[in-house]
mmCIF file of C-alpha atoms in Angstrom:
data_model
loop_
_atom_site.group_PDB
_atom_site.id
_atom_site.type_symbol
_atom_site.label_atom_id
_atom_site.label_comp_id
_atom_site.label_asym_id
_atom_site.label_seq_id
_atom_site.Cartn_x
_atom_site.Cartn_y
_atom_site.Cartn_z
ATOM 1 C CA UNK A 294 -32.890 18.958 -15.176
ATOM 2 C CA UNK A 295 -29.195 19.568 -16.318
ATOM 3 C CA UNK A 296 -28.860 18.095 -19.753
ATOM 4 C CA UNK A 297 -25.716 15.189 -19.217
ATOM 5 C CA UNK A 298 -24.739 16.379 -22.900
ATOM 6 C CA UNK A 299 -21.001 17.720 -22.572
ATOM 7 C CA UNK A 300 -21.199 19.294 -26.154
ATOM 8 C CA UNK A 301 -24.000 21.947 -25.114
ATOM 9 C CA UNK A 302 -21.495 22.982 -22.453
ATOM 10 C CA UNK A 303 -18.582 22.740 -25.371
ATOM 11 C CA UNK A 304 -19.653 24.688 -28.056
ATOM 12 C CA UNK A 305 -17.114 27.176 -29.355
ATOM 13 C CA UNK A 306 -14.350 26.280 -27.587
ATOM 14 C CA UNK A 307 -11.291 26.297 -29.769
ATOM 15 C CA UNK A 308 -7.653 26.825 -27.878
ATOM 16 C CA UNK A 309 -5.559 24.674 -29.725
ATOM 17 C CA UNK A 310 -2.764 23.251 -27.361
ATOM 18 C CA UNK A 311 -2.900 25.034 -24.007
ATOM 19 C CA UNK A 312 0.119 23.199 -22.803
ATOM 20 C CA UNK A 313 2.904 21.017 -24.282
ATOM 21 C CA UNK A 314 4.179 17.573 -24.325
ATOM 22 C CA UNK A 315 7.372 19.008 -23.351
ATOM 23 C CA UNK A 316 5.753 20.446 -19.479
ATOM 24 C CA UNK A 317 3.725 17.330 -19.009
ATOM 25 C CA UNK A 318 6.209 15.117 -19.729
ATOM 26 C CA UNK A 319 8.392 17.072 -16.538
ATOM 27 C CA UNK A 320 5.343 15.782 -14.421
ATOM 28 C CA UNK A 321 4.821 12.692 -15.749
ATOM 29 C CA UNK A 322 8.500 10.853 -15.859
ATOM 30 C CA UNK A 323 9.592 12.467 -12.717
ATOM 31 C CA UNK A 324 10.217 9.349 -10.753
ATOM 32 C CA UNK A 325 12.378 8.153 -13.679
ATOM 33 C CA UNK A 326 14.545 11.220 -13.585
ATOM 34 C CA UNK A 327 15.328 11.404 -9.190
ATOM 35 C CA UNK A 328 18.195 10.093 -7.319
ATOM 36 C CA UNK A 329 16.142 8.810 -4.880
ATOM 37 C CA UNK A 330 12.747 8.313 -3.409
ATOM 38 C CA UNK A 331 11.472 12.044 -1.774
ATOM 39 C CA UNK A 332 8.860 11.412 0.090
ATOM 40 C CA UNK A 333 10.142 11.278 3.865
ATOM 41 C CA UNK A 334 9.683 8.200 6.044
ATOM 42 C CA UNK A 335 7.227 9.633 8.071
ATOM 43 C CA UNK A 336 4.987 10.722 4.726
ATOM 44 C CA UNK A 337 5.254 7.292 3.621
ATOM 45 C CA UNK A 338 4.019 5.876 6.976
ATOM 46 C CA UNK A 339 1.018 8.080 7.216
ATOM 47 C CA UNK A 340 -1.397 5.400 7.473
ATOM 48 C CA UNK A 341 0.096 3.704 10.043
ATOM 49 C CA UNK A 342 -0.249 6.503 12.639
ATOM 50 C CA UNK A 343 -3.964 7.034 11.312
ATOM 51 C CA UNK A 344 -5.183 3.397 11.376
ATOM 52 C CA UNK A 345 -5.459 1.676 14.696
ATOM 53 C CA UNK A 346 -7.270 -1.079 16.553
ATOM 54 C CA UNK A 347 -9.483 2.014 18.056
ATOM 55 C CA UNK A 348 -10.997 3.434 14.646
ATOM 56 C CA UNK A 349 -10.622 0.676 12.433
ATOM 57 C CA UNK A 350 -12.384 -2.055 11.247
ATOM 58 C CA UNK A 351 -12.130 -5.501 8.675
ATOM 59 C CA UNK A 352 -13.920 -7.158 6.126
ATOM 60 C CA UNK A 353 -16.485 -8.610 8.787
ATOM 61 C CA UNK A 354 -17.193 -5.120 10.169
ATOM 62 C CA UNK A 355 -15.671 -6.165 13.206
ATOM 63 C CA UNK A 356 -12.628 -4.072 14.983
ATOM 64 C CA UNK A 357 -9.427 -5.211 13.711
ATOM 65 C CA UNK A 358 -7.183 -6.529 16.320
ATOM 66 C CA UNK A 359 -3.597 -5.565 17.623
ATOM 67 C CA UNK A 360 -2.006 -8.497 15.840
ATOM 68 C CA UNK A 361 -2.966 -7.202 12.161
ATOM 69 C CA UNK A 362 -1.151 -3.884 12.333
ATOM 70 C CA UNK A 363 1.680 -5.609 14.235
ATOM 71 C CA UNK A 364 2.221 -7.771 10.970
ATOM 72 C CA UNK A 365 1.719 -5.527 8.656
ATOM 73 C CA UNK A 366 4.018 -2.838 10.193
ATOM 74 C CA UNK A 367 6.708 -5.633 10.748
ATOM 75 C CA UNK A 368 6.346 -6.993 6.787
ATOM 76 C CA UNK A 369 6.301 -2.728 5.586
ATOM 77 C CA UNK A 370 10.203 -3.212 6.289
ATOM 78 C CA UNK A 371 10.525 0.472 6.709
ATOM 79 C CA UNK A 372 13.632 -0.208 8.280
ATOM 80 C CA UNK A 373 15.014 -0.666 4.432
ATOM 81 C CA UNK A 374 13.613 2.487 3.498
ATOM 82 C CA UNK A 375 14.551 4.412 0.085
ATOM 83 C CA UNK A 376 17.219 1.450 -0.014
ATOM 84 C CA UNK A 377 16.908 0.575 -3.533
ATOM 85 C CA UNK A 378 15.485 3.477 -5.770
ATOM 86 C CA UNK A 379 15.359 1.944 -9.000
ATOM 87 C CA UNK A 380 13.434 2.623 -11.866
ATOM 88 C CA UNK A 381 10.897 0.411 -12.806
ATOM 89 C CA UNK A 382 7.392 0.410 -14.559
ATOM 90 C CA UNK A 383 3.588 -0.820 -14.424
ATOM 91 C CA UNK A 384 2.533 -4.301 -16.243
ATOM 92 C CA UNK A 385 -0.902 -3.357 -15.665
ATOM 93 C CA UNK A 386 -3.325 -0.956 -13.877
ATOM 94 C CA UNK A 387 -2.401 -1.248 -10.076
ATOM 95 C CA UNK A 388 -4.135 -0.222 -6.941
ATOM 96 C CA UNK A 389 -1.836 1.755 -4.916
ATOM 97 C CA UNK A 390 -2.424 0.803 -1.245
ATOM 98 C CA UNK A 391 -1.925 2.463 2.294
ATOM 99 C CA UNK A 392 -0.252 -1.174 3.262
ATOM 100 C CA UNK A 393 1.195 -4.148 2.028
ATOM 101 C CA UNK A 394 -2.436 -5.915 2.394
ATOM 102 C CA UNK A 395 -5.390 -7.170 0.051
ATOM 103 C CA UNK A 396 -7.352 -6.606 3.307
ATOM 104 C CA UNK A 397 -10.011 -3.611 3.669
ATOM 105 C CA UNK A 398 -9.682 -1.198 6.752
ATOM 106 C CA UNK A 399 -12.587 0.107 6.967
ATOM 107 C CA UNK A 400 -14.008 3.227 9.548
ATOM 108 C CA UNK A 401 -16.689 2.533 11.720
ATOM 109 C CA UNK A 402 -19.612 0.881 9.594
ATOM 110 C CA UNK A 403 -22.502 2.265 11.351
ATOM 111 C CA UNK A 404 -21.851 5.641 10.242
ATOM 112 C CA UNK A 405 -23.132 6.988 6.846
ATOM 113 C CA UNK A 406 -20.646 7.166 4.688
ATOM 114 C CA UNK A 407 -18.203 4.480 5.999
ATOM 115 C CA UNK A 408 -18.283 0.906 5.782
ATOM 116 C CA UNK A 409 -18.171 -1.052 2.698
ATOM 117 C CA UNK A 410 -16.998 0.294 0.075
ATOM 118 C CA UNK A 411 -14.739 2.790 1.891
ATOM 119 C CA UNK A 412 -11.679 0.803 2.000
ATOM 120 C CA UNK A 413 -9.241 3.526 3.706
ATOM 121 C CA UNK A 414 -6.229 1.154 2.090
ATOM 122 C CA UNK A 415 -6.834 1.984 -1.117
ATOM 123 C CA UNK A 416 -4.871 4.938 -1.886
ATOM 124 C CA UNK A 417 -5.296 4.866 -5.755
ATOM 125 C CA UNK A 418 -4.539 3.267 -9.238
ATOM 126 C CA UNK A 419 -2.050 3.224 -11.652
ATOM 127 C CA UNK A 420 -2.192 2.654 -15.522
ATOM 128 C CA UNK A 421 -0.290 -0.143 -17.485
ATOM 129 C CA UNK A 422 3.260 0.763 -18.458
ATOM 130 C CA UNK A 423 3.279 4.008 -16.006
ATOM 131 C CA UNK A 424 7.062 5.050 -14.965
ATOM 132 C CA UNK A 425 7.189 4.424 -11.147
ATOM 133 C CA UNK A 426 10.767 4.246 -8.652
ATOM 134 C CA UNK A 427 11.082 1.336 -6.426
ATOM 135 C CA UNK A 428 11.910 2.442 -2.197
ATOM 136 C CA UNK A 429 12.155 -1.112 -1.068
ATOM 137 C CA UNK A 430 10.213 -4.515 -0.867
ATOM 138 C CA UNK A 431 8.059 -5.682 1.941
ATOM 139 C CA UNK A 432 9.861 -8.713 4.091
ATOM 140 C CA UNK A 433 8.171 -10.941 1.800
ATOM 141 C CA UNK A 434 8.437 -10.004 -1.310
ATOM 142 C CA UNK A 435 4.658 -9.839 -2.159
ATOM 143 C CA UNK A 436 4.926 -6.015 -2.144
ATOM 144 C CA UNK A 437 6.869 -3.080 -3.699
ATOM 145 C CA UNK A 438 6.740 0.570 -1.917
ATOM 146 C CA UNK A 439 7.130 3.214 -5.240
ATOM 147 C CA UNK A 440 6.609 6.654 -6.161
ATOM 148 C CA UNK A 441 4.672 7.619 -9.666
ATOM 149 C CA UNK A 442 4.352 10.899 -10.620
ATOM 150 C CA UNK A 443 1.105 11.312 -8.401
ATOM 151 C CA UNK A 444 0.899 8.933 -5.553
ATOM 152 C CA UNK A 445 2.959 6.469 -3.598
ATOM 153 C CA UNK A 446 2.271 3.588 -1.647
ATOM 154 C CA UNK A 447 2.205 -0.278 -2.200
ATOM 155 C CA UNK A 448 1.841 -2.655 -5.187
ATOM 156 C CA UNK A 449 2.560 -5.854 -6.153
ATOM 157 C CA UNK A 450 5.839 -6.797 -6.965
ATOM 158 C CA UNK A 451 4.749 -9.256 -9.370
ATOM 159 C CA UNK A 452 2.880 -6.486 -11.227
ATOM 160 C CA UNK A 453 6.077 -4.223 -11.924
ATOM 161 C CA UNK A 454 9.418 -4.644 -13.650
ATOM 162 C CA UNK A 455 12.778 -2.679 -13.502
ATOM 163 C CA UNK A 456 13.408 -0.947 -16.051
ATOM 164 C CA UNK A 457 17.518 0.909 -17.086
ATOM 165 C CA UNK A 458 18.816 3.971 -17.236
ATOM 166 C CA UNK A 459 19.237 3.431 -21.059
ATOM 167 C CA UNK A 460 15.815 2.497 -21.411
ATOM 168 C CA UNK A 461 14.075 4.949 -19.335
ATOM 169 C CA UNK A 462 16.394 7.619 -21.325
ATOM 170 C CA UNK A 463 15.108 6.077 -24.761
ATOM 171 C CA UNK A 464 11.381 5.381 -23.865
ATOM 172 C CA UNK A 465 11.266 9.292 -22.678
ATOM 173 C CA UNK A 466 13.267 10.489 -25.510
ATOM 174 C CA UNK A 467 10.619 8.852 -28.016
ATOM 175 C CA UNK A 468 6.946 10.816 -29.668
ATOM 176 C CA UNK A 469 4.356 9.656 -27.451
ATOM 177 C CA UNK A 470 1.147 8.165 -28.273
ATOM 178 C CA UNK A 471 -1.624 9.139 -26.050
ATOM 179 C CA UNK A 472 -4.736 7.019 -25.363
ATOM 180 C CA UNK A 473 -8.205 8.440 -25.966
ATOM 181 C CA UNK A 474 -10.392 5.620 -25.267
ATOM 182 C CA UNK A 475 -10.561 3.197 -22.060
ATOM 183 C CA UNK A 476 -10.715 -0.528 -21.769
ATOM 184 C CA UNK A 477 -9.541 -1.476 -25.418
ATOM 185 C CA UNK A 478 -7.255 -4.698 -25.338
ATOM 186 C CA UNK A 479 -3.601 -3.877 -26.077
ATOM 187 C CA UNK A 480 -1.852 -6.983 -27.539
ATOM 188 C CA UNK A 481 0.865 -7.743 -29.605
ATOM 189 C CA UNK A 482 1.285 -9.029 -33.205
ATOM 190 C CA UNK A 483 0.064 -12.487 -32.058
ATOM 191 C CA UNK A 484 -2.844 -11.175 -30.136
ATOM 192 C CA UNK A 485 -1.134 -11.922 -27.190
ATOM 193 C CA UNK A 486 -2.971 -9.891 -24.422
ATOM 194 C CA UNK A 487 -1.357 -7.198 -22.319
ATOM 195 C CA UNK A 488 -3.656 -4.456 -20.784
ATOM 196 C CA UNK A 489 -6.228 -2.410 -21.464
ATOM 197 C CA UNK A 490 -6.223 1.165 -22.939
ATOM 198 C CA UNK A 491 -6.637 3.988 -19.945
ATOM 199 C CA UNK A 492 -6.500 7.481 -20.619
ATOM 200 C CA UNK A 493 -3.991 9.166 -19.022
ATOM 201 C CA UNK A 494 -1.727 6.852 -19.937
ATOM 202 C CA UNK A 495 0.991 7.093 -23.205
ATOM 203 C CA UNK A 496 3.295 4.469 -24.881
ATOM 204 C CA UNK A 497 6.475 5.520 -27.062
ATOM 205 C CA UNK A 498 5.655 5.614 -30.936
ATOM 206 C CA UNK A 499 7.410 3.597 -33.517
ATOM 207 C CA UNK A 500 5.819 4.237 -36.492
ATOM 208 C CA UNK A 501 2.275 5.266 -38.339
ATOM 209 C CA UNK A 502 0.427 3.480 -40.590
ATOM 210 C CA UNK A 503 -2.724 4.882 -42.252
ATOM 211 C CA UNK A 504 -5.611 3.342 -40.035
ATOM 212 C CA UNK A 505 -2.905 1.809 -36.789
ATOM 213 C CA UNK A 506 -0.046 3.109 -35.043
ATOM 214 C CA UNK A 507 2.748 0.687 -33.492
ATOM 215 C CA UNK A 508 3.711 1.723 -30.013
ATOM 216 C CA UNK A 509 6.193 0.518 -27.716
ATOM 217 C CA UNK A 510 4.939 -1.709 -24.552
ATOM 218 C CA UNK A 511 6.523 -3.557 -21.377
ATOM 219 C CA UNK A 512 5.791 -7.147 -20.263
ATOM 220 C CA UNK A 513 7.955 -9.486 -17.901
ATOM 221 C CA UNK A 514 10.756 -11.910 -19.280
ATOM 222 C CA UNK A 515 12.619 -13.723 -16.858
ATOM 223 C CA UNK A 516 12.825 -12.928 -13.612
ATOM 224 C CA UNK A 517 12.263 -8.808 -13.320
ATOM 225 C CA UNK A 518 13.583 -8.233 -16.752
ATOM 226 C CA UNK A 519 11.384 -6.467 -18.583
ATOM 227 C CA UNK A 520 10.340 -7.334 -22.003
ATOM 228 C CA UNK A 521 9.803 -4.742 -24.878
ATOM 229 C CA UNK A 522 6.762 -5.643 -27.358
ATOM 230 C CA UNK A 523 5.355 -4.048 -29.916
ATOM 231 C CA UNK A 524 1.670 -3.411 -30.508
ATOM 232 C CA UNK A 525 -0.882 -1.725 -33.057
ATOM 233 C CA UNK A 526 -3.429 0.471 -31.907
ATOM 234 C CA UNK A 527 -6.077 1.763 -33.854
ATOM 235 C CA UNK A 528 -5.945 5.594 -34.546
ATOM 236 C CA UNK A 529 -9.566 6.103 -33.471
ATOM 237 C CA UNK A 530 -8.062 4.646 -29.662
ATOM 238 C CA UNK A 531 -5.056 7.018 -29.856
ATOM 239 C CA UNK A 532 -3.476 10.070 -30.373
ATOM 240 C CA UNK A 533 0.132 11.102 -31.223
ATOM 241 C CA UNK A 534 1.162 14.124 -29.230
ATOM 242 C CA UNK A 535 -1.342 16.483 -27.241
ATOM 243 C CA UNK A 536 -4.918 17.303 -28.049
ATOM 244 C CA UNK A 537 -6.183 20.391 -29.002
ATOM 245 C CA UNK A 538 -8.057 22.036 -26.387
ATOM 246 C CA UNK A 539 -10.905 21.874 -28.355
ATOM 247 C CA UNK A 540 -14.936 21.192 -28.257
ATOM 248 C CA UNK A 541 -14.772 17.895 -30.398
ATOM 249 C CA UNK A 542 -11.497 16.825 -28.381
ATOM 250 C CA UNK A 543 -13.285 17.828 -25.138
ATOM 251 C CA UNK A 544 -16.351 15.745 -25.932
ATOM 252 C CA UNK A 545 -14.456 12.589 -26.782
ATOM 253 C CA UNK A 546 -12.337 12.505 -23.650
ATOM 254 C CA UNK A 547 -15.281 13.422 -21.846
ATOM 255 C CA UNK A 548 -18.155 11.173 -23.385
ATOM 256 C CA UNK A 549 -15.174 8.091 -23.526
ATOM 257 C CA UNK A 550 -14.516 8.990 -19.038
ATOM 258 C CA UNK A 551 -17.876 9.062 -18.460
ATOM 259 C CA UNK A 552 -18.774 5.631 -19.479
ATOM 260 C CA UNK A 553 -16.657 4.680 -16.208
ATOM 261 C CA UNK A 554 -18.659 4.494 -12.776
ATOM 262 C CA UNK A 555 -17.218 6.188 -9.648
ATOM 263 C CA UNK A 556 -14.978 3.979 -7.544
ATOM 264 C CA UNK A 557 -13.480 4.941 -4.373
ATOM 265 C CA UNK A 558 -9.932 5.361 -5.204
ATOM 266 C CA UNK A 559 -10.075 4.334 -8.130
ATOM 267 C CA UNK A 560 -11.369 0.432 -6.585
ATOM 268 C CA UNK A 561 -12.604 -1.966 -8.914
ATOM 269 C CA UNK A 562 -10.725 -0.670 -12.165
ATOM 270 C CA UNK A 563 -12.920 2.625 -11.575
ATOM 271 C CA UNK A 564 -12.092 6.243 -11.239
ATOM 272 C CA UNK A 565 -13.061 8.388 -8.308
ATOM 273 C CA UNK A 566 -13.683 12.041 -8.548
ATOM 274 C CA UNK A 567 -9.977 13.651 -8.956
ATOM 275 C CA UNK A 568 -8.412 10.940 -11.291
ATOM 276 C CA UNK A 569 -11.205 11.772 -13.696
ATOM 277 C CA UNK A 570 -10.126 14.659 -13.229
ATOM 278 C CA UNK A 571 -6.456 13.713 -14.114
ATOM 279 C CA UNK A 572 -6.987 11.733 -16.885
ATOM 280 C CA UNK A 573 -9.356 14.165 -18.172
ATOM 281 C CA UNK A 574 -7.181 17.230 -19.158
ATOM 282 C CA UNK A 575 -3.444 13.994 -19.702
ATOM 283 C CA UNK A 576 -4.175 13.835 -23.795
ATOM 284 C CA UNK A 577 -4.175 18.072 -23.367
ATOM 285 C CA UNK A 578 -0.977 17.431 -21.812
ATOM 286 C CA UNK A 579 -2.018 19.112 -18.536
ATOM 287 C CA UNK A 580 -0.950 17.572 -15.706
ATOM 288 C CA UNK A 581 -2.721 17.923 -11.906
ATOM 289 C CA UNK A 582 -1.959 16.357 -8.757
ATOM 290 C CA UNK A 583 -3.820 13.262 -6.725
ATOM 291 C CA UNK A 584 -6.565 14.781 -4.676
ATOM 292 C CA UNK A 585 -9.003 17.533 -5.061
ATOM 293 C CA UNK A 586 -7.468 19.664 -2.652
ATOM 294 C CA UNK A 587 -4.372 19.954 -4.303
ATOM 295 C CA UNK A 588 -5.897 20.229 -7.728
ATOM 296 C CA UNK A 589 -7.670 23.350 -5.766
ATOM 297 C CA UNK A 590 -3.980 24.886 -5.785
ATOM 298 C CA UNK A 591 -3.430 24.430 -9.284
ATOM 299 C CA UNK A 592 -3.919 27.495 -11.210
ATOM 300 C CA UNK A 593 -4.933 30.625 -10.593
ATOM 301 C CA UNK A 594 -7.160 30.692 -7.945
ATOM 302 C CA UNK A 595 -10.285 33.400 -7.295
ATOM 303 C CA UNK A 596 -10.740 34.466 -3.594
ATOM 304 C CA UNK A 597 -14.765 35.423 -2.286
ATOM 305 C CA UNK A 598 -13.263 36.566 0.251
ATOM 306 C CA UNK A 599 -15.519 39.281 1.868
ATOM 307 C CA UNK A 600 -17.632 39.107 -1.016
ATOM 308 C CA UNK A 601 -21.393 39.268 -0.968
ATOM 309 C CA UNK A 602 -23.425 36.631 -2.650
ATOM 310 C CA UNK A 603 -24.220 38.741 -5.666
ATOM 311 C CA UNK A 604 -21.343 39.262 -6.572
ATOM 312 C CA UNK A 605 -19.598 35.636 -6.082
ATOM 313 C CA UNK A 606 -22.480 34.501 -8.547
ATOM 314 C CA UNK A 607 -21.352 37.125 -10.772
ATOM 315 C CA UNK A 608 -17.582 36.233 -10.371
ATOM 316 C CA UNK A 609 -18.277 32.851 -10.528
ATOM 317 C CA UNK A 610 -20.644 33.935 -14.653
ATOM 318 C CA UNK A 611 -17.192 36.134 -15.572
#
């Protein structure tokens, strides 16, 4: 019986910025602006201690076999580890997975709650044109290891480009453009398609018209040399700068995200619970980690400690 109407829960909220591009972008161009990968070797291989022929399972819902993590820990190439650390960026929205594989690994399927779609590889998504910093390439090629601002893990290698210092100096340097819808085709002048819109994601501004606004995107040229296109976006689909922290704001972001279905880690072009979170408060220019429990850290936090229940319902009211 909860109305699903976000402006009842809206009304006369009215902070104007609570944040500025300045802080978020900090957050959100960090692995454009490190020496190297710094997330240790044995962060990066988390999975691999986790996942093993005893708890895991495939596709079939049958136990995966020795030979599958012996191939996929000899093609991770960890031995090459934080080896390159170069910049580079997102052609398109990515899942970020556990290991180099297309392949589920699933937990034990005759338990509630695992199974299909639980896919235990799929660590997250990325947007299109996301800053991210290259560690090193699996032993074929198919796969890159990065960091983004959020997450690590693997993605296709065909699906990124490097990007220069000079580049990743100018494309920070630039007003940003923030999106404010989802799934809207981003092309260039001759409708050539390139992605679709995600909030939480922002492009570099070149210039405003009175009903579009040109931003800045990346494609691939030759090789992985990227390619720097420009393309009109309606205003309605965009924003320059932060949002107000305000009830018509609020119900825009939140009416536009809640079109999207859940998807476990963010499968299927979908959003789980804490990147709706994420993208959610990105055109306030608020920035929060990956997973719920360290968006619980964010903040300042309440304790009930050694509170009754009265009075955590009336803490919880304040």
């Amino acid at each position: 019986h909860i109305p699903q109407d976000v402006s009842l829960y809206s009304k006369g909220i009215d902070k104007g910025k609570v944040s500025s591009l300045e802080k978020y972008q900090k957050y959100y161009f960090k692995p454009w602006n490190v020496a190297k990968i710094n997330i240790s070797l044995d962060e990066a291989m988390w999975a691999y201690r986790i996942f093993t022929p005893k708890n895991s399972y495939g596709a079939n819902l049958q136990p995966l076999k020795k030979d599958f993590f012996d191939k996929v820990t000899t093609n991770s190439n960890f031995d090459n580890y934080s080896t390159i650390n170069e910049k580079a960026i997102t052609l398109r929205k990515l899942d970020i997975r556990a290991f180099p594989t297309d392949d589920v690994v699933l937990r034990d399927p005759n338990r509630a709650g695992e199974g299909f779609p639980f896919d235990y590889m799929q660590n997250s998504t990325i947007g299109a044109n996301k800053p991210i910093l290259i560690s090193h390439y699996s032993k074929d090629k198919k796969w890159a290891f990065i960091q983004s601002s959020f997450a690590y893990g693997w993605v296709k290698s065909k699906d990124i480009v490097r990007i220069s210092q000079k580049y990743a100096d100018a494309w920070q340097a630039a007003k940003q453009v923030f999106f404010t819808q989802d799934h809207c085709p981003v092309t260039d002048q001759n409708k050539t398609f390139f992605f679709q819109s995600q909030i939480g994601v922002m492009l570099p501004l070149i210039d405003g018209e009175n009903h579009r606004i040109t931003v800045l995107s990346i494609d691939r040229y030759k090789g992985d040399e990227a390619y720097f296109r420009e393309s009109k976006l309606p205003k309605e689909m965009s924003h320059e700068n932060i949002l107000d922290f305000n009830a018509k704001n609020i119900n825009k972001i939140v009416n536009e995200l809640s079109t999207n279905i859940y998807g476990w880690g963010g499968m299927y072009s979908q959003r789980d619970c804490s990147s709706m979170l994420r993208d959610f408060f990105a055109p306030f220019g608020i920035w929060l980690p990956r997973n719920s429990f360290m968006q619980g850290k964010v903040g300042k936090v309440i304790s009930f400690k050694n509170m009754t229940d009265e009075e955590k319902i009336e803490t919880i009211k304040k």
